mmCIF file of C-alpha atoms in Angstrom:
data_model
loop_
_atom_site.group_PDB
_atom_site.id
_atom_site.type_symbol
_atom_site.label_atom_id
_atom_site.label_comp_id
_atom_site.label_asym_id
_atom_site.label_seq_id
_atom_site.Cartn_x
_atom_site.Cartn_y
_atom_site.Cartn_z
ATOM 1 C CA UNK A 23 120.491 95.365 85.136
ATOM 2 C CA UNK A 24 119.283 97.115 88.501
ATOM 3 C CA UNK A 25 118.643 93.574 89.936
ATOM 4 C CA UNK A 26 122.522 92.737 89.588
ATOM 5 C CA UNK A 27 123.540 95.572 91.620
ATOM 6 C CA UNK A 28 123.564 96.286 95.372
ATOM 7 C CA UNK A 29 123.696 99.914 96.472
ATOM 8 C CA UNK A 30 125.536 100.491 99.765
ATOM 9 C CA UNK A 31 123.676 103.157 101.752
ATOM 10 C CA UNK A 32 123.966 105.160 104.820
ATOM 11 C CA UNK A 33 120.396 105.480 106.254
ATOM 12 C CA UNK A 34 120.871 109.070 107.060
ATOM 13 C CA UNK A 35 122.751 109.901 103.839
ATOM 14 C CA UNK A 36 122.469 109.639 100.138
ATOM 15 C CA UNK A 37 123.692 106.591 98.117
ATOM 16 C CA UNK A 38 127.468 106.548 98.252
ATOM 17 C CA UNK A 39 128.662 103.349 96.346
ATOM 18 C CA UNK A 40 127.665 100.412 94.502
ATOM 19 C CA UNK A 41 128.794 96.731 94.658
ATOM 20 C CA UNK A 42 127.790 93.857 92.363
ATOM 21 C CA UNK A 43 125.490 91.431 93.847
ATOM 22 C CA UNK A 44 127.195 88.484 92.871
ATOM 23 C CA UNK A 45 129.697 89.093 95.866
ATOM 24 C CA UNK A 46 128.964 86.392 98.402
ATOM 25 C CA UNK A 47 128.754 88.777 101.256
ATOM 26 C CA UNK A 48 125.735 90.441 99.635
ATOM 27 C CA UNK A 49 123.430 87.517 99.076
ATOM 28 C CA UNK A 50 119.812 88.527 99.885
ATOM 29 C CA UNK A 51 117.539 86.770 102.286
ATOM 30 C CA UNK A 52 115.190 83.771 101.248
ATOM 31 C CA UNK A 53 112.179 85.977 101.639
ATOM 32 C CA UNK A 54 113.192 88.087 98.785
ATOM 33 C CA UNK A 55 112.893 85.195 96.232
ATOM 34 C CA UNK A 56 109.180 84.229 96.882
ATOM 35 C CA UNK A 57 106.581 86.284 95.177
ATOM 36 C CA UNK A 58 102.864 86.099 94.133
ATOM 37 C CA UNK A 59 101.324 86.625 90.789
ATOM 38 C CA UNK A 60 99.850 89.647 92.096
ATOM 39 C CA UNK A 61 103.333 90.903 93.240
ATOM 40 C CA UNK A 62 104.932 90.153 90.000
ATOM 41 C CA UNK A 63 102.192 91.917 87.887
ATOM 42 C CA UNK A 64 102.449 95.071 89.875
ATOM 43 C CA UNK A 65 106.226 95.322 89.327
ATOM 44 C CA UNK A 66 105.542 94.909 85.668
ATOM 45 C CA UNK A 67 103.574 98.090 85.657
ATOM 46 C CA UNK A 68 106.835 100.047 86.214
ATOM 47 C CA UNK A 69 109.986 100.258 83.815
ATOM 48 C CA UNK A 70 112.467 97.420 84.304
ATOM 49 C CA UNK A 71 115.114 99.723 85.455
ATOM 50 C CA UNK A 72 112.936 100.715 88.488
ATOM 51 C CA UNK A 73 112.479 97.158 89.561
ATOM 52 C CA UNK A 74 114.288 95.183 92.205
ATOM 53 C CA UNK A 75 116.899 97.745 93.522
ATOM 54 C CA UNK A 76 118.962 96.326 96.510
ATOM 55 C CA UNK A 77 120.469 98.226 99.232
ATOM 56 C CA UNK A 78 122.866 97.656 102.105
ATOM 57 C CA UNK A 79 123.191 99.841 105.078
ATOM 58 C CA UNK A 80 126.671 100.806 105.744
ATOM 59 C CA UNK A 81 126.274 101.017 109.565
ATOM 60 C CA UNK A 82 124.477 97.806 110.165
ATOM 61 C CA UNK A 83 125.116 95.830 107.048
ATOM 62 C CA UNK A 84 121.229 95.242 106.903
ATOM 63 C CA UNK A 85 120.046 94.231 103.485
ATOM 64 C CA UNK A 86 116.850 95.576 101.840
ATOM 65 C CA UNK A 87 115.302 95.252 98.275
ATOM 66 C CA UNK A 88 112.829 97.604 97.003
ATOM 67 C CA UNK A 89 110.258 96.123 94.668
ATOM 68 C CA UNK A 90 110.272 99.519 92.909
ATOM 69 C CA UNK A 91 112.706 102.393 93.433
ATOM 70 C CA UNK A 92 111.806 105.492 91.329
ATOM 71 C CA UNK A 93 114.064 108.254 89.803
ATOM 72 C CA UNK A 94 112.644 110.505 92.589
ATOM 73 C CA UNK A 95 113.979 108.156 95.182
ATOM 74 C CA UNK A 96 110.722 106.707 96.332
ATOM 75 C CA UNK A 97 110.388 103.148 97.315
ATOM 76 C CA UNK A 98 107.239 101.285 96.532
ATOM 77 C CA UNK A 99 106.667 98.071 98.469
ATOM 78 C CA UNK A 100 103.969 95.458 97.421
ATOM 79 C CA UNK A 101 102.660 93.515 100.302
ATOM 80 C CA UNK A 102 100.787 90.398 99.552
ATOM 81 C CA UNK A 103 100.922 88.728 103.018
ATOM 82 C CA UNK A 104 100.849 89.758 106.588
ATOM 83 C CA UNK A 105 104.062 91.398 107.898
ATOM 84 C CA UNK A 106 105.439 91.774 111.397
ATOM 85 C CA UNK A 107 105.573 95.234 113.093
ATOM 86 C CA UNK A 108 109.353 95.067 113.440
ATOM 87 C CA UNK A 109 109.780 94.303 109.722
ATOM 88 C CA UNK A 110 107.399 97.116 108.884
ATOM 89 C CA UNK A 111 109.224 99.531 110.950
ATOM 90 C CA UNK A 112 112.573 98.281 109.641
ATOM 91 C CA UNK A 113 111.703 99.079 106.023
ATOM 92 C CA UNK A 114 110.048 102.511 106.867
ATOM 93 C CA UNK A 115 113.179 103.468 108.860
ATOM 94 C CA UNK A 116 115.315 102.439 105.982
ATOM 95 C CA UNK A 117 113.657 104.231 103.233
ATOM 96 C CA UNK A 118 113.100 108.002 103.785
ATOM 97 C CA UNK A 119 110.397 108.012 101.138
ATOM 98 C CA UNK A 120 108.190 105.113 100.639
ATOM 99 C CA UNK A 121 104.729 103.825 99.800
ATOM 100 C CA UNK A 122 103.029 100.583 100.701
ATOM 101 C CA UNK A 123 100.540 98.829 98.248
ATOM 102 C CA UNK A 124 98.619 96.050 99.897
ATOM 103 C CA UNK A 125 96.589 93.248 98.358
ATOM 104 C CA UNK A 126 93.226 94.010 99.865
ATOM 105 C CA UNK A 127 91.655 90.966 98.242
ATOM 106 C CA UNK A 128 93.225 88.903 101.108
ATOM 107 C CA UNK A 129 91.883 90.976 103.876
ATOM 108 C CA UNK A 130 89.069 89.172 105.963
ATOM 109 C CA UNK A 131 86.045 91.237 106.781
ATOM 110 C CA UNK A 132 87.080 94.381 104.695
ATOM 111 C CA UNK A 133 84.273 96.116 103.350
ATOM 112 C CA UNK A 134 83.870 99.756 101.574
ATOM 113 C CA UNK A 135 80.733 101.303 102.997
ATOM 114 C CA UNK A 136 79.233 104.586 102.098
ATOM 115 C CA UNK A 137 80.668 107.757 100.328
ATOM 116 C CA UNK A 138 81.746 110.347 102.915
ATOM 117 C CA UNK A 139 81.878 114.176 102.999
ATOM 118 C CA UNK A 140 85.312 115.480 102.801
ATOM 119 C CA UNK A 141 86.618 114.721 106.259
ATOM 120 C CA UNK A 142 88.307 118.129 106.464
ATOM 121 C CA UNK A 143 85.157 119.924 105.345
ATOM 122 C CA UNK A 144 84.970 123.285 107.439
ATOM 123 C CA UNK A 145 81.254 122.577 108.044
ATOM 124 C CA UNK A 146 82.267 119.546 110.147
ATOM 125 C CA UNK A 147 84.912 121.284 112.461
ATOM 126 C CA UNK A 148 82.614 121.017 115.374
ATOM 127 C CA UNK A 149 81.608 117.342 114.686
ATOM 128 C CA UNK A 150 83.143 113.983 114.982
ATOM 129 C CA UNK A 151 82.595 110.911 112.830
ATOM 130 C CA UNK A 152 81.266 107.922 114.866
ATOM 131 C CA UNK A 153 83.468 104.657 114.487
ATOM 132 C CA UNK A 154 80.443 102.382 113.423
ATOM 133 C CA UNK A 155 79.329 100.800 110.088
ATOM 134 C CA UNK A 156 76.533 103.427 109.990
ATOM 135 C CA UNK A 157 77.613 106.939 108.751
ATOM 136 C CA UNK A 158 76.893 109.326 111.625
ATOM 137 C CA UNK A 159 78.526 112.058 113.822
ATOM 138 C CA UNK A 160 78.396 113.496 117.143
ATOM 139 C CA UNK A 161 78.920 117.098 118.428
ATOM 140 C CA UNK A 162 82.624 117.772 119.475
ATOM 141 C CA UNK A 163 81.336 120.013 122.263
ATOM 142 C CA UNK A 164 79.489 116.989 123.859
ATOM 143 C CA UNK A 165 82.686 115.042 123.814
ATOM 144 C CA UNK A 166 84.776 117.822 125.328
ATOM 145 C CA UNK A 167 82.042 118.192 128.159
ATOM 146 C CA UNK A 168 82.371 114.393 128.995
ATOM 147 C CA UNK A 169 78.818 113.384 127.949
ATOM 148 C CA UNK A 170 78.849 109.566 128.145
ATOM 149 C CA UNK A 171 76.512 109.127 125.404
ATOM 150 C CA UNK A 172 76.344 112.166 123.038
ATOM 151 C CA UNK A 173 73.558 112.526 120.585
ATOM 152 C CA UNK A 174 74.151 110.698 117.316
ATOM 153 C CA UNK A 175 73.295 112.711 114.105
ATOM 154 C CA UNK A 176 72.821 111.310 110.733
ATOM 155 C CA UNK A 177 73.279 113.278 107.586
ATOM 156 C CA UNK A 178 69.647 114.037 107.488
ATOM 157 C CA UNK A 179 69.820 116.002 110.599
ATOM 158 C CA UNK A 180 69.327 119.677 110.108
ATOM 159 C CA UNK A 181 72.939 120.556 111.442
ATOM 160 C CA UNK A 182 74.757 118.631 108.860
ATOM 161 C CA UNK A 183 72.269 117.897 106.170
ATOM 162 C CA UNK A 184 73.695 120.442 103.663
ATOM 163 C CA UNK A 185 77.211 119.085 103.770
ATOM 164 C CA UNK A 186 78.275 117.692 100.343
ATOM 165 C CA UNK A 187 79.000 114.011 99.982
ATOM 166 C CA UNK A 188 81.931 113.262 97.801
ATOM 167 C CA UNK A 189 82.582 110.589 95.263
ATOM 168 C CA UNK A 190 86.039 109.766 96.327
ATOM 169 C CA UNK A 191 86.052 109.644 100.116
ATOM 170 C CA UNK A 192 84.678 106.358 101.601
ATOM 171 C CA UNK A 193 83.751 104.969 104.974
ATOM 172 C CA UNK A 194 84.940 101.305 105.574
ATOM 173 C CA UNK A 195 84.910 98.545 108.039
ATOM 174 C CA UNK A 196 87.593 95.934 108.649
ATOM 175 C CA UNK A 197 86.277 93.210 111.066
ATOM 176 C CA UNK A 198 89.614 91.482 111.241
ATOM 177 C CA UNK A 199 92.124 94.063 110.782
ATOM 178 C CA UNK A 200 96.028 93.678 110.551
ATOM 179 C CA UNK A 201 96.817 96.045 113.375
ATOM 180 C CA UNK A 202 100.327 96.552 112.107
ATOM 181 C CA UNK A 203 99.052 98.870 109.224
ATOM 182 C CA UNK A 204 97.465 101.234 111.706
ATOM 183 C CA UNK A 205 100.994 101.936 113.152
ATOM 184 C CA UNK A 206 102.591 102.607 109.556
ATOM 185 C CA UNK A 207 104.042 106.041 108.916
ATOM 186 C CA UNK A 208 104.278 105.681 105.229
ATOM 187 C CA UNK A 209 101.307 106.079 102.743
ATOM 188 C CA UNK A 210 99.296 102.959 102.331
ATOM 189 C CA UNK A 211 97.214 102.121 99.365
ATOM 190 C CA UNK A 212 94.788 99.147 99.321
ATOM 191 C CA UNK A 213 94.550 97.239 96.036
ATOM 192 C CA UNK A 214 91.068 95.544 95.613
ATOM 193 C CA UNK A 215 91.374 94.834 91.937
ATOM 194 C CA UNK A 216 90.097 97.096 89.040
ATOM 195 C CA UNK A 217 91.010 100.540 87.951
ATOM 196 C CA UNK A 218 91.215 102.248 91.304
ATOM 197 C CA UNK A 219 93.274 101.942 94.703
ATOM 198 C CA UNK A 220 92.181 103.254 98.094
ATOM 199 C CA UNK A 221 94.558 105.217 100.249
ATOM 200 C CA UNK A 222 94.200 104.567 104.002
ATOM 201 C CA UNK A 223 93.759 107.840 105.949
ATOM 202 C CA UNK A 224 92.805 108.802 109.438
ATOM 203 C CA UNK A 225 90.937 111.835 110.807
ATOM 204 C CA UNK A 226 92.103 112.837 114.397
ATOM 205 C CA UNK A 227 89.277 113.196 116.716
ATOM 206 C CA UNK A 228 88.905 113.554 120.552
ATOM 207 C CA UNK A 229 86.728 110.443 120.768
ATOM 208 C CA UNK A 230 89.112 108.374 118.888
ATOM 209 C CA UNK A 231 90.654 108.505 115.280
ATOM 210 C CA UNK A 232 88.434 107.920 112.355
ATOM 211 C CA UNK A 233 89.977 105.730 109.621
ATOM 212 C CA UNK A 234 88.757 106.396 106.072
ATOM 213 C CA UNK A 235 89.601 105.699 102.408
ATOM 214 C CA UNK A 236 90.468 107.965 99.489
ATOM 215 C CA UNK A 237 89.919 106.493 96.010
ATOM 216 C CA UNK A 238 92.537 107.207 93.474
ATOM 217 C CA UNK A 239 93.010 106.099 89.947
ATOM 218 C CA UNK A 240 95.614 103.277 89.428
ATOM 219 C CA UNK A 241 96.696 104.542 86.182
ATOM 220 C CA UNK A 242 97.131 108.032 87.558
ATOM 221 C CA UNK A 243 99.260 106.648 90.498
ATOM 222 C CA UNK A 244 101.516 104.799 88.236
ATOM 223 C CA UNK A 245 101.855 107.446 85.699
ATOM 224 C CA UNK A 246 102.850 109.936 88.390
ATOM 225 C CA UNK A 247 106.179 107.967 88.941
ATOM 226 C CA UNK A 248 106.873 107.723 85.238
ATOM 227 C CA UNK A 249 107.327 111.544 84.592
ATOM 228 C CA UNK A 250 111.119 111.075 84.554
ATOM 229 C CA UNK A 251 110.938 108.706 81.473
#
């Protein structure tokens, strides 16, 4: 069983050796033994030999346990509760390739708003999205020229009226955000229940980055990591 092993790993190197978990020096912290039903159900979506893979850093002795560790060496972490910045950064530093899946049902003030055009649509290169609940844009030239209140354009304005709206990119608001997740480097997928997940992305802008969501199939995401079976 994978859960009966601990893999000793140099952060900057490949896995080099394994040691049985029943050795006293490799007992895992208490936090690894408390899980929600949401957490357990996500792990069950993957083969048993992907789950609960434990690692020890050869340099620091720090212990980590991946909820899921795939044959392509991607760690998938399911996060049901708030996490500190230090803990988030520690996990991201340890795993060269990882993905966060967050329980979005527990987010306060989180709402998906309107569909977006593709944020990288070439027709929008000269415009920036407004960081408001209403889908609108401003001219990038006005931002560059230091205009204090640039003209706000909605998608009925002649300049951007012809831009196609997608079915998989969304505007969202999060009134009480967990700021730690905006500092994450690894991909983040938000689980709101149902058949879809929402990847948190950000468009770089002079006036302030614009966060948005990309909707993806939950089934397709899972199957993408079962191709080695």
